Short mmCIF file of C-alpha atoms in Angstrom, two decimals:
data_model
loop_
_atom_site.label_atom_id
_atom_site.label_comp_id
_atom_site.label_asym_id
_atom_site.label_seq_id
_atom_site.Cartn_x
_atom_site.Cartn_y
_atom_site.Cartn_z
CA ARG A 1 166.98 186.75 42.04
CA LYS A 2 166.18 184.61 45.04
CA GLU A 3 169.10 183.86 47.42
CA VAL A 4 168.68 180.11 47.49
CA GLU A 5 166.89 178.35 44.72
CA GLN A 6 165.76 174.78 44.42
CA ASP A 7 163.54 172.77 41.98
CA PRO A 8 160.38 172.41 44.00
CA GLY A 9 159.63 168.97 42.52
CA PRO A 10 157.90 166.77 43.34
CA PHE A 11 160.33 164.08 42.44
CA ASN A 12 158.49 160.76 42.27
CA VAL A 13 160.90 157.80 42.08
CA PRO A 14 160.70 154.10 42.62
CA GLU A 15 162.43 152.41 45.54
CA GLY A 16 166.07 151.66 44.71
CA ALA A 17 166.36 154.58 42.38
CA THR A 18 169.08 157.18 42.54
CA VAL A 19 167.96 160.80 42.70
CA ALA A 20 169.79 164.10 42.67
CA PHE A 21 168.75 167.46 43.97
CA ASN A 22 170.31 170.76 42.93
CA CYS A 23 170.53 174.05 44.66
CA THR A 24 172.01 177.40 43.57
CA TYR A 25 172.80 180.33 45.86
CA SER A 26 173.25 184.01 44.76
CA ASN A 27 175.56 185.41 47.43
CA SER A 28 179.21 184.52 46.77
CA ALA A 29 179.98 185.48 50.40
CA SER A 30 178.04 182.35 51.55
CA GLN A 31 180.23 180.43 53.95
CA SER A 32 178.46 177.41 55.27
CA PHE A 33 176.25 174.98 53.51
CA PHE A 34 173.73 172.36 54.60
CA TRP A 35 170.94 170.02 53.64
CA TYR A 36 168.08 169.79 56.04
CA ARG A 37 165.23 167.22 55.80
CA GLN A 38 161.66 168.10 56.72
CA ASP A 39 159.04 165.39 57.00
CA CYS A 40 155.34 166.28 56.45
CA ARG A 41 154.00 168.47 59.24
CA LYS A 42 157.30 168.11 61.20
CA GLU A 43 160.20 170.42 61.95
CA PRO A 44 163.34 170.55 59.79
CA LYS A 45 166.26 168.45 60.85
CA LEU A 46 169.87 168.60 59.73
CA LEU A 47 170.66 165.92 57.18
CA MET A 48 174.28 166.76 56.48
CA SER A 49 176.70 169.59 56.24
CA VAL A 50 178.33 170.24 52.79
CA TYR A 51 182.04 170.72 52.47
CA SER A 52 184.15 172.01 49.68
CA SER A 53 185.70 168.59 49.20
CA GLY A 54 182.37 166.90 49.10
CA ASN A 55 181.17 164.46 51.64
CA GLU A 56 179.31 161.18 51.98
CA ASP A 57 177.15 159.67 54.63
CA GLY A 58 175.94 156.24 53.75
CA ARG A 59 173.57 156.51 50.79
CA PHE A 60 173.85 160.33 50.80
CA THR A 61 176.47 162.46 48.95
CA ALA A 62 176.67 166.19 49.07
CA GLN A 63 178.85 168.32 46.76
CA LEU A 64 179.63 172.02 46.65
CA ASN A 65 180.94 173.95 43.67
CA ARG A 66 181.78 177.49 44.90
CA ALA A 67 182.78 178.76 41.45
CA SER A 68 179.36 177.93 40.15
CA GLN A 69 177.57 178.67 43.51
CA TYR A 70 175.96 175.27 43.28
CA ILE A 71 175.17 172.51 45.84
CA SER A 72 173.93 169.11 45.26
CA LEU A 73 172.57 166.12 47.12
CA LEU A 74 172.59 162.62 45.71
CA ILE A 75 170.58 159.81 47.24
CA ARG A 76 171.43 156.26 46.15
CA ASP A 77 169.24 153.21 46.50
CA SER A 78 166.21 155.27 47.64
CA LYS A 79 164.01 153.95 50.51
CA LEU A 80 160.36 154.66 51.21
CA SER A 81 161.52 156.47 54.42
CA ASP A 82 163.55 158.90 52.31
CA SER A 83 160.20 160.54 51.26
CA ALA A 84 160.42 164.11 52.62
CA THR A 85 161.22 167.67 51.63
CA TYR A 86 164.88 168.41 51.32
CA LEU A 87 165.91 171.98 52.16
CA CYS A 88 169.10 173.63 50.87
CA VAL A 89 170.53 176.02 53.48
CA VAL A 90 173.38 178.51 53.30
CA THR A 91 174.89 180.94 55.71
CA LEU A 92 176.63 184.24 55.16
CA ASP A 93 178.96 184.22 58.12
CA TYR A 94 181.19 181.37 58.96
CA GLY A 95 179.45 180.42 62.14
CA GLY A 96 175.98 180.62 60.70
CA SER A 97 174.57 181.60 64.01
CA GLN A 98 173.92 185.28 63.58
CA GLY A 99 170.50 184.88 62.15
CA ASN A 100 171.91 184.61 58.65
CA LEU A 101 170.72 181.06 57.84
CA ILE A 102 168.98 181.25 54.40
CA PHE A 103 166.61 178.42 53.52
CA GLY A 104 165.62 177.32 50.07
CA LYS A 105 161.90 176.50 49.61
CA GLY A 106 162.70 172.80 49.39
CA THR A 107 162.44 169.92 47.03
CA LYS A 108 159.79 167.36 47.68
CA LEU A 109 160.72 163.73 47.20
CA SER A 110 158.28 160.89 47.11
CA VAL A 111 159.62 157.29 46.97
CA LYS A 112 157.11 154.71 45.70
CA PRO A 113 157.08 151.01 46.26
CA ASN B 1 167.07 166.04 77.32
CA ALA B 2 163.99 167.34 75.57
CA GLY B 3 165.82 169.59 73.09
CA VAL B 4 163.65 172.49 71.84
CA THR B 5 160.00 172.55 72.95
CA GLN B 6 157.22 174.88 71.84
CA THR B 7 153.83 175.73 73.47
CA PRO B 8 151.19 175.74 72.36
CA LYS B 9 151.16 173.18 69.53
CA PHE B 10 148.09 174.68 67.92
CA ARG B 11 146.02 177.88 68.42
CA VAL B 12 143.12 179.62 66.80
CA LEU B 13 142.83 183.43 67.21
CA LYS B 14 140.38 186.08 66.09
CA THR B 15 141.75 189.07 64.40
CA GLY B 16 142.97 191.63 66.87
CA GLN B 17 143.67 189.11 69.71
CA SER B 18 147.09 188.78 71.28
CA MET B 19 149.02 185.79 72.17
CA THR B 20 152.60 184.61 73.19
CA LEU B 21 154.37 181.64 71.85
CA LEU B 22 156.85 180.01 74.11
CA CYS B 23 160.11 178.31 73.09
CA ALA B 24 162.33 176.56 75.55
CA GLN B 25 165.61 174.74 75.10
CA ASP B 26 167.67 172.64 77.48
CA MET B 27 170.91 172.49 75.45
CA ASN B 28 172.46 175.61 76.93
CA HIS B 29 172.47 177.20 73.47
CA GLU B 30 173.30 180.90 73.15
CA TYR B 31 171.42 181.51 69.98
CA MET B 32 167.72 181.19 69.43
CA TYR B 33 165.48 181.96 66.47
CA TRP B 34 161.86 182.32 65.45
CA TYR B 35 160.79 181.39 61.87
CA ARG B 36 157.57 181.20 60.14
CA GLN B 37 156.81 178.67 57.31
CA ASP B 38 154.15 179.32 54.71
CA PRO B 39 153.30 177.23 51.63
CA GLY B 40 155.45 178.23 48.71
CA MET B 41 157.54 180.64 50.84
CA GLY B 42 159.93 178.42 52.73
CA LEU B 43 161.27 179.30 56.19
CA ARG B 44 161.62 183.00 56.93
CA LEU B 45 163.40 184.45 59.94
CA ILE B 46 161.23 186.66 62.16
CA HIS B 47 163.53 187.62 65.04
CA TYR B 48 166.55 186.05 66.65
CA SER B 49 168.67 186.34 69.84
CA VAL B 50 172.40 185.91 70.28
CA GLY B 51 172.18 185.83 74.08
CA GLU B 52 170.10 186.59 77.15
CA GLY B 53 168.67 190.04 77.10
CA THR B 54 169.45 190.59 73.34
CA THR B 55 167.22 190.32 70.31
CA ALA B 56 167.39 191.40 66.65
CA LYS B 57 165.14 191.55 63.63
CA GLY B 58 165.09 189.11 60.97
CA GLU B 59 163.66 189.14 57.47
CA VAL B 60 159.93 189.51 58.50
CA PRO B 61 159.76 191.19 61.95
CA ASP B 62 156.63 193.40 61.50
CA GLY B 63 153.75 192.52 63.78
CA TYR B 64 155.85 190.47 66.15
CA ASN B 65 157.85 191.21 69.30
CA VAL B 66 160.21 188.95 71.24
CA SER B 67 161.93 188.66 74.61
CA ARG B 68 164.74 186.64 75.88
CA LEU B 69 164.76 187.20 79.57
CA LYS B 70 166.27 183.77 80.34
CA LYS B 71 168.88 181.94 78.27
CA GLN B 72 166.66 178.92 77.87
CA ASN B 73 163.55 180.72 76.79
CA PHE B 74 162.62 182.78 73.73
CA LEU B 75 159.10 184.28 73.57
CA LEU B 76 157.28 185.42 70.42
CA GLY B 77 154.40 187.86 70.86
CA LEU B 78 151.66 188.90 68.54
CA GLU B 79 150.07 192.02 69.91
CA SER B 80 147.19 192.27 67.44
CA ALA B 81 146.90 189.15 65.33
CA ALA B 82 146.01 189.41 61.63
CA PRO B 83 144.88 186.78 59.12
CA SER B 84 148.29 187.28 57.36
CA GLN B 85 149.88 185.80 60.46
CA THR B 86 148.30 182.42 59.90
CA SER B 87 151.28 180.20 59.58
CA VAL B 88 153.46 177.43 61.17
CA TYR B 89 155.92 178.93 63.65
CA PHE B 90 159.20 177.20 64.38
CA CYS B 91 161.62 178.06 67.08
CA ALA B 92 165.21 176.92 66.77
CA SER B 93 168.46 177.15 68.81
CA SER B 94 172.10 176.71 68.14
CA SER B 95 175.54 176.85 69.87
CA LEU B 96 178.01 179.57 69.34
CA LEU B 97 180.85 177.09 69.24
CA ALA B 98 182.72 176.81 65.95
CA ASN B 99 181.54 173.90 63.83
CA GLN B 100 178.49 173.43 66.02
CA GLU B 101 176.30 175.88 64.26
CA THR B 102 173.56 173.38 63.51
CA GLN B 103 170.15 174.71 64.25
CA TYR B 104 167.81 172.46 66.25
CA PHE B 105 164.13 173.15 65.69
CA GLY B 106 161.12 172.69 67.98
CA PRO B 107 158.07 170.72 66.64
CA GLY B 108 156.27 173.97 65.61
CA THR B 109 153.11 175.93 66.54
CA ARG B 110 150.26 176.05 63.99
CA LEU B 111 148.43 179.32 64.25
CA LEU B 112 145.19 180.13 62.58
CA VAL B 113 143.93 183.69 62.62
CA LEU B 114 140.29 184.16 61.65
#
């Protein structure tokens, strides 16, 4: 079983739609959770961290369910500029800076006019 | 503040040739990483460093060597390139401070080995 699994997509949605991405992780010792965004032929960039209580940043909402080892990202009112690949990322140690950042393969989103 | 920079941006090698990829960061980060990204495989960690003079193996270290002689630089070497090393290579850095573990990535180096 892969450590971090995501639906590869692509998700093709119209502008203004709400879209949800799911991610599961296999290691119950995972400590920190993130969503990164990667545009075509560009480097990954942090979109948002994911906290146990859930967190929101504008149109983006991230949720974590430790019992089910499940992370989600909800994008409301999709914009054309949201088109990208979204990477689910988990770490095994609290700091996440010991080389233990585990990336999912990403879910591709395409927002159409 | 340039963040994380990588050179070169693109390179074509013949099998058996060697090369060094350079990563530089100006954020005074302690940790640095080298990843490769292949279609359908996601990002995989090659080597990483938790400080000047120290390096460690990641998930796919074979065929690569690294050095961290200065805090701001992290070099990735290919001693004898193979077609299987055709990939996009990303360098990243992060702080050791708690709650600042975000990894910042460079723009990538596209390597083609013929």
